[in-house]
């Protein structure tokens, strides 16, 4: 299958921050020919709604211009070979016998996804892929979701499939230029669940749907509002006068290490003790009246999630009415709740939020993503991002003797 170079270039140019040359050069260097297709999937910033997704709650996110790009071609021998610009080891395995390889842990994501697609009835052969990432690892911008989603898209381009709630439908037909129609809105949700199953079952992190949904449904300059009970998505404009600045503490977050899974378990136990299916069904007043049914730990974990659900709903109203001061306040409250109730912050993240709070250019800041390290999200008045980053870097270095990595991110379209 060779769809020609033009098409490849067109797809790559859809995004502002796509590394055309890097991923293509890597592919050519490794496999000695041009790739047949390519796909890109953005990382995400969790704007508000921390650890609400697996509690069937509400969350707001942005797809950002840090992304993973893959270039790929089919193979006739049923072998999958993956090379990454970031990791030295190559992953090579047969599509018919997929197993973990501790020497190439990053390939677990692709493997888990191929297994889940296979279970759904997607028929695939082998392929070669080169993977390039601009998503900083461990910064909580969800490089794993971008890897899963971009894998699903290159595989779809090589072995077209359409997804239904129960399995697969007729494969989509190519357009005259050789490209496939985009995934439908419904297929994006099904694919999000497939990615989640891959990460839960094969990688072993019991994460929710936030990361995949953000990467797939993101829109340029829009906030993605996700309802994780009804599995619906809506968009509100991202405020024009603001910039997104991500400050990376440099503390590696360790989702796989079990803290994340432990938090999830505790939330589920709290919901069970309160007699509901999930914390989504608990209002702030329900939580107070049911407090005696919970241990102190369960109460605090639940208070975080219930508070976050409330803040997301009020935050959506604040965004719609352009009350940015109020919205920013919700971000600071969210971080405080992470510190005190959910205990998924750390001294470095706390300091970053303190610095941001006392900075005149910043209207709101909080840890973003799973926590336990990683990054903070800062909403900064447009035009002030550069100076803000410098002030943050000097404050951080003074306190921790460490250089601060930070980025001003654009809000971009979802995966394609
Ligand atoms: C990680 C997980 C998400 C979500 C966030 C916390 O990013 O992958 O599913 O739970 O943490 O909100």
XYZ file of C-alpha atoms and ligand atoms in Angstrom:
428
model
C 0.000 0.000 0.000
C 1.642 3.172 -1.107
C -0.413 6.318 -0.946
C 2.382 8.626 -2.065
C 4.302 11.342 -0.351
C 1.858 14.191 -0.970
C -0.810 12.748 1.213
C 1.593 12.156 4.036
C 2.765 15.733 3.946
C -0.804 17.064 3.912
C -1.736 15.164 7.051
C 1.349 16.290 8.865
C 0.696 19.902 8.059
C -2.703 19.821 9.744
C -1.060 20.442 13.067
C 0.945 23.437 14.083
C 3.616 21.599 16.022
C 4.117 18.418 14.066
C 7.648 17.227 13.525
C 7.349 16.162 9.915
C 10.982 15.800 9.199
C 11.992 14.038 12.392
C 9.518 11.207 12.219
C 9.893 10.777 8.474
C 13.688 10.827 8.673
C 13.608 8.343 11.515
C 11.387 6.063 9.460
C 13.585 6.310 6.374
C 16.762 5.866 8.411
C 15.434 2.727 10.053
C 13.364 1.113 7.317
C 15.031 2.471 4.169
C 11.917 3.788 2.440
C 9.194 6.399 2.782
C 6.306 5.588 5.140
C 2.870 4.814 3.675
C 0.919 6.793 6.263
C 1.195 8.858 9.384
C -0.857 10.044 12.329
C -0.441 12.429 15.194
C -2.058 12.513 18.614
C -1.714 15.422 21.037
C -0.968 15.270 24.734
C -3.456 16.886 27.054
C -3.599 19.258 29.947
C -6.211 18.535 32.589
C -7.728 21.952 33.201
C -10.045 21.139 36.101
C -11.535 17.933 37.520
C -8.829 15.883 39.187
C -9.360 12.117 39.562
C -12.999 12.568 38.637
C -12.965 10.531 35.421
C -12.934 7.024 36.924
C -15.531 8.251 39.435
C -17.929 8.890 36.534
C -17.619 12.621 37.151
C -16.936 15.796 35.186
C -13.623 16.981 33.829
C -12.273 19.762 31.593
C -9.229 19.318 29.411
C -7.242 20.856 26.563
C -5.398 19.105 23.745
C -2.015 20.817 23.477
C 0.691 21.235 20.877
C 2.940 18.582 22.369
C 2.255 15.436 20.431
C 3.296 11.992 19.287
C 3.619 11.379 15.563
C 3.946 7.985 13.977
C 4.924 7.105 10.433
C 4.147 3.568 9.311
C 3.943 1.031 6.481
C 2.416 -2.431 6.335
C 4.489 -5.645 6.353
C 3.533 -8.926 4.778
C 5.142 -11.235 7.359
C 2.896 -10.484 10.357
C 5.736 -8.857 12.286
C 5.399 -5.504 14.050
C 8.571 -3.457 14.370
C 8.541 -0.201 16.299
C 11.327 2.322 16.651
C 11.226 5.401 18.804
C 13.303 8.560 18.675
C 13.323 8.614 22.451
C 14.230 5.041 23.330
C 17.131 3.067 22.007
C 15.540 -0.362 22.031
C 13.491 -1.505 19.062
C 10.353 -3.532 19.692
C 9.832 -6.487 17.364
C 7.089 -9.055 17.791
C 4.597 -11.142 15.874
C 1.069 -9.776 15.690
C -0.143 -13.313 16.531
C 1.787 -13.748 19.769
C 1.995 -10.516 21.700
C 3.716 -10.594 25.075
C 5.387 -8.116 27.394
C 9.089 -7.574 26.945
C 10.727 -5.943 29.979
C 13.545 -4.719 27.737
C 11.093 -2.532 25.785
C 8.478 -1.384 28.305
C 7.346 1.555 26.159
C 6.024 -0.880 23.566
C 3.473 -2.234 26.084
C 1.079 0.517 25.048
C 1.072 -0.468 21.384
C 0.916 -4.149 22.323
C -2.006 -3.646 24.706
C -3.849 -1.695 22.045
C -3.297 -4.309 19.325
C -4.611 -6.984 21.683
C -7.743 -4.963 22.457
C -8.363 -4.171 18.782
C -7.917 -7.862 17.988
C -10.468 -8.830 20.663
C -12.950 -6.463 19.022
C -12.540 -8.265 15.714
C -10.155 -5.869 13.959
C -8.010 -7.851 11.528
C -4.480 -6.613 11.291
C -1.229 -7.697 9.756
C 2.274 -6.620 10.663
C 3.687 -3.159 10.210
C 6.732 -0.982 10.726
C 6.396 2.274 12.607
C 8.659 5.116 13.656
C 7.504 7.096 16.668
C 8.442 10.667 17.485
C 7.351 12.586 20.550
C 7.442 16.195 21.674
C 5.610 15.357 24.900
C 7.955 15.609 27.866
C 7.973 12.278 29.685
C 6.680 12.213 33.244
C 5.244 15.729 33.066
C 1.648 14.548 33.348
C 0.736 15.533 29.774
C -0.199 11.954 28.957
C 2.314 10.754 26.451
C 0.873 7.280 27.003
C -2.555 8.263 25.685
C -0.960 9.979 22.687
C 1.010 6.813 21.996
C -2.095 4.629 22.207
C -4.242 6.929 20.084
C -1.594 7.471 17.392
C -1.051 3.697 17.250
C -4.782 3.139 16.740
C -4.800 5.698 13.922
C -1.826 4.354 11.974
C -3.166 0.808 12.306
C -6.547 2.050 11.029
C -4.838 3.637 8.061
C -2.943 0.441 7.232
C -5.778 -2.009 8.010
C -9.002 0.056 7.844
C -11.613 -0.721 10.492
C -14.755 0.919 11.763
C -15.858 0.513 15.360
C -19.307 -0.244 16.729
C -20.409 -0.660 20.357
C -20.177 -4.406 20.034
C -17.296 -4.941 17.615
C -16.402 -3.834 14.129
C -18.494 -2.696 11.176
C -17.698 -2.541 7.478
C -14.292 -0.962 6.896
C -14.517 2.671 5.765
C -13.789 3.390 2.084
C -10.882 5.557 1.115
C -11.522 8.935 -0.441
C -10.175 9.565 -3.970
C -6.955 10.968 -2.503
C -6.409 7.714 -0.579
C -7.220 9.115 2.858
C -9.822 7.648 5.200
C -12.806 9.580 6.541
C -12.224 10.777 10.103
C -13.445 8.642 12.968
C -17.060 9.503 13.767
C -17.889 11.154 17.104
C -19.245 7.810 18.346
C -16.182 5.887 17.168
C -13.929 8.258 19.073
C -15.657 7.283 22.315
C -15.410 3.576 21.488
C -11.734 4.013 20.680
C -11.234 5.878 23.967
C -12.619 2.851 25.797
C -10.377 0.512 23.808
C -7.314 2.598 24.739
C -8.404 2.590 28.362
C -8.805 -1.194 28.325
C -5.287 -1.505 26.892
C -3.789 0.650 29.629
C -5.855 -0.949 32.416
C -5.349 -4.546 31.389
C -1.981 -4.754 29.699
C -0.024 -1.890 31.241
C -1.714 -2.244 34.632
C -2.760 1.338 35.405
C -6.449 1.658 36.259
C -6.803 5.104 34.723
C -10.051 6.619 33.519
C -11.028 7.927 30.090
C -9.846 11.521 30.362
C -6.557 11.241 28.485
C -7.832 9.446 25.378
C -10.993 11.528 25.123
C -8.948 14.744 25.328
C -6.511 13.550 22.686
C -9.303 12.458 20.335
C -11.917 15.199 20.867
C -9.621 18.189 21.376
C -10.340 21.307 19.310
C -8.148 24.306 18.615
C -8.749 27.031 21.214
C -11.527 25.059 22.880
C -11.911 23.500 26.307
C -13.213 19.924 26.152
C -15.910 19.284 28.780
C -16.330 15.618 29.522
C -19.154 13.902 31.351
C -17.707 10.536 32.312
C -21.061 9.031 33.331
C -23.001 9.694 30.154
C -19.826 9.641 28.064
C -20.668 12.879 26.337
C -18.378 15.696 25.280
C -18.987 19.396 24.817
C -16.702 22.323 23.989
C -16.459 25.878 25.292
C -14.088 28.521 23.930
C -10.790 28.807 25.721
C -10.531 32.421 26.955
C -8.782 34.543 24.338
C -6.892 36.638 26.839
C -5.140 33.701 28.482
C -2.108 31.515 27.824
C -1.535 27.997 29.086
C 1.801 27.565 30.809
C 2.903 24.150 32.024
C 5.634 24.049 34.686
C 7.328 20.689 35.121
C 8.520 20.004 38.662
C 10.996 17.444 37.345
C 9.649 14.994 39.920
C 8.724 11.889 37.971
C 5.200 10.843 38.697
C 4.838 7.144 39.225
C 1.367 6.164 38.100
C 2.342 2.559 37.689
C 3.795 2.442 41.196
C 0.396 1.914 42.696
C -0.485 5.243 44.356
C -2.923 5.941 41.547
C -4.597 2.553 41.762
C -4.784 2.903 45.541
C -6.582 6.267 45.218
C -9.048 4.748 42.811
C -9.740 1.834 45.129
C -10.337 4.173 48.057
C -12.830 6.256 46.032
C -14.700 3.116 45.036
C -14.815 1.932 48.635
C -16.147 5.324 49.718
C -18.898 5.170 47.075
C -19.774 1.646 48.201
C -19.936 2.698 51.861
C -22.277 5.546 50.867
C -24.474 3.091 48.988
C -23.984 4.547 45.506
C -22.465 3.194 42.325
C -19.865 5.960 42.080
C -18.942 9.283 43.689
C -20.691 11.023 40.809
C -23.923 10.411 42.680
C -22.720 12.150 45.843
C -23.417 15.870 46.329
C -21.457 17.953 48.839
C -24.401 17.757 51.288
C -24.779 13.956 50.779
C -21.139 13.635 51.663
C -21.597 15.537 54.924
C -24.682 13.590 55.922
C -22.961 10.283 55.104
C -19.673 11.188 56.741
C -20.090 8.806 59.684
C -20.221 5.855 57.248
C -16.697 6.647 56.028
C -13.236 6.384 57.509
C -11.406 9.701 57.712
C -9.271 8.718 54.723
C -12.285 7.728 52.615
C -14.005 10.972 53.573
C -11.077 13.118 52.450
C -10.605 11.232 49.181
C -14.313 11.509 48.453
C -14.340 15.200 49.435
C -11.734 15.865 46.744
C -13.714 14.162 44.010
C -17.090 15.612 45.063
C -15.509 19.073 45.312
C -13.891 18.728 41.913
C -17.160 17.695 40.274
C -18.760 20.766 41.750
C -15.914 23.029 40.647
C -15.996 21.720 37.082
C -19.700 22.423 36.744
C -19.409 25.892 38.260
C -16.192 26.425 36.311
C -17.964 25.729 33.014
C -20.500 28.425 33.890
C -17.697 30.817 34.836
C -15.980 30.214 31.488
C -19.207 30.711 29.581
C -19.793 34.030 31.311
C -16.128 34.971 31.008
C -15.666 35.258 34.787
C -11.991 34.368 34.663
C -11.218 35.474 38.181
C -13.752 32.987 39.526
C -12.478 30.274 37.223
C -8.924 30.881 38.434
C -10.070 30.629 42.020
C -11.463 27.149 41.308
C -8.020 26.104 40.073
C -6.344 27.211 43.290
C -9.076 25.499 45.338
C -8.553 22.336 43.333
C -4.874 22.319 44.178
C -5.561 22.914 47.863
C -7.910 19.946 47.855
C -5.220 17.818 46.186
C -2.831 18.834 48.956
C -5.154 18.299 51.877
C -7.688 15.721 50.822
C -6.324 13.620 48.022
C -2.653 13.872 48.982
C -1.494 13.596 45.403
C 0.682 16.710 45.460
C 4.307 17.062 46.567
C 6.420 19.934 47.964
C 7.717 20.898 44.512
C 4.199 21.182 43.023
C 3.003 23.063 46.100
C 5.781 25.595 45.756
C 5.053 26.073 42.051
C 1.419 26.806 42.845
C 2.417 29.181 45.679
C 4.760 31.059 43.339
C 2.044 31.267 40.691
C -0.493 32.508 43.237
C 1.674 35.451 44.168
C 2.450 36.294 40.534
C 0.380 39.178 39.118
C 0.198 37.580 35.649
C -1.330 34.302 36.808
C -5.063 33.919 37.387
C -5.068 30.269 38.474
C -2.782 27.274 38.910
C -2.960 23.686 40.074
C -1.307 20.340 39.620
C -2.469 18.655 36.438
C -3.050 14.947 35.824
C -2.432 12.079 38.199
C -0.171 14.043 40.555
C 2.577 12.729 42.864
C 4.994 14.832 40.792
C 4.680 15.940 37.192
C 3.537 19.427 36.300
C 1.359 22.362 37.208
C -1.012 24.099 34.854
C -0.968 27.892 34.974
C -3.405 30.259 33.317
C -1.475 33.396 32.545
C -2.568 36.717 31.043
C -1.719 36.718 27.357
C 1.509 38.491 26.553
C 2.959 37.737 29.996
C 3.832 34.066 29.599
C 7.515 34.545 28.904
C 8.141 36.829 31.878
C 6.021 34.555 34.069
C 8.094 31.531 33.094
C 11.278 33.361 33.978
C 9.983 34.427 37.384
C 8.794 30.883 38.081
C 12.167 29.458 37.067
C 14.087 31.762 39.354
C 11.749 31.131 42.318
C 11.948 27.383 41.775
C 15.687 27.335 41.476
C 16.037 29.420 44.625
C 13.902 26.982 46.617
C 14.975 23.630 45.207
C 18.284 24.362 43.485
C 16.821 22.868 40.334
C 16.188 24.242 36.850
C 12.522 24.523 35.978
C 11.334 23.310 32.616
C 8.212 25.098 31.434
C 6.274 25.519 28.207
C 3.676 27.860 26.844
C 1.232 25.556 25.082
C -1.219 26.221 22.276
C -4.624 24.549 22.424
C -4.878 22.400 19.297
C -7.123 19.996 17.407
C -7.369 16.382 18.467
C -5.707 13.401 16.858
C -5.777 12.882 13.096
C -4.150 10.424 34.962
C -5.098 9.373 34.443
C -6.462 9.981 34.111
C -7.020 10.800 35.271
C -5.946 11.758 35.812
C -6.372 12.438 37.080
O -3.864 11.347 33.960
O -4.553 8.756 33.302
O -7.365 8.966 33.749
O -7.522 9.972 36.270
O -4.721 11.080 36.070
O -7.478 13.238 36.869
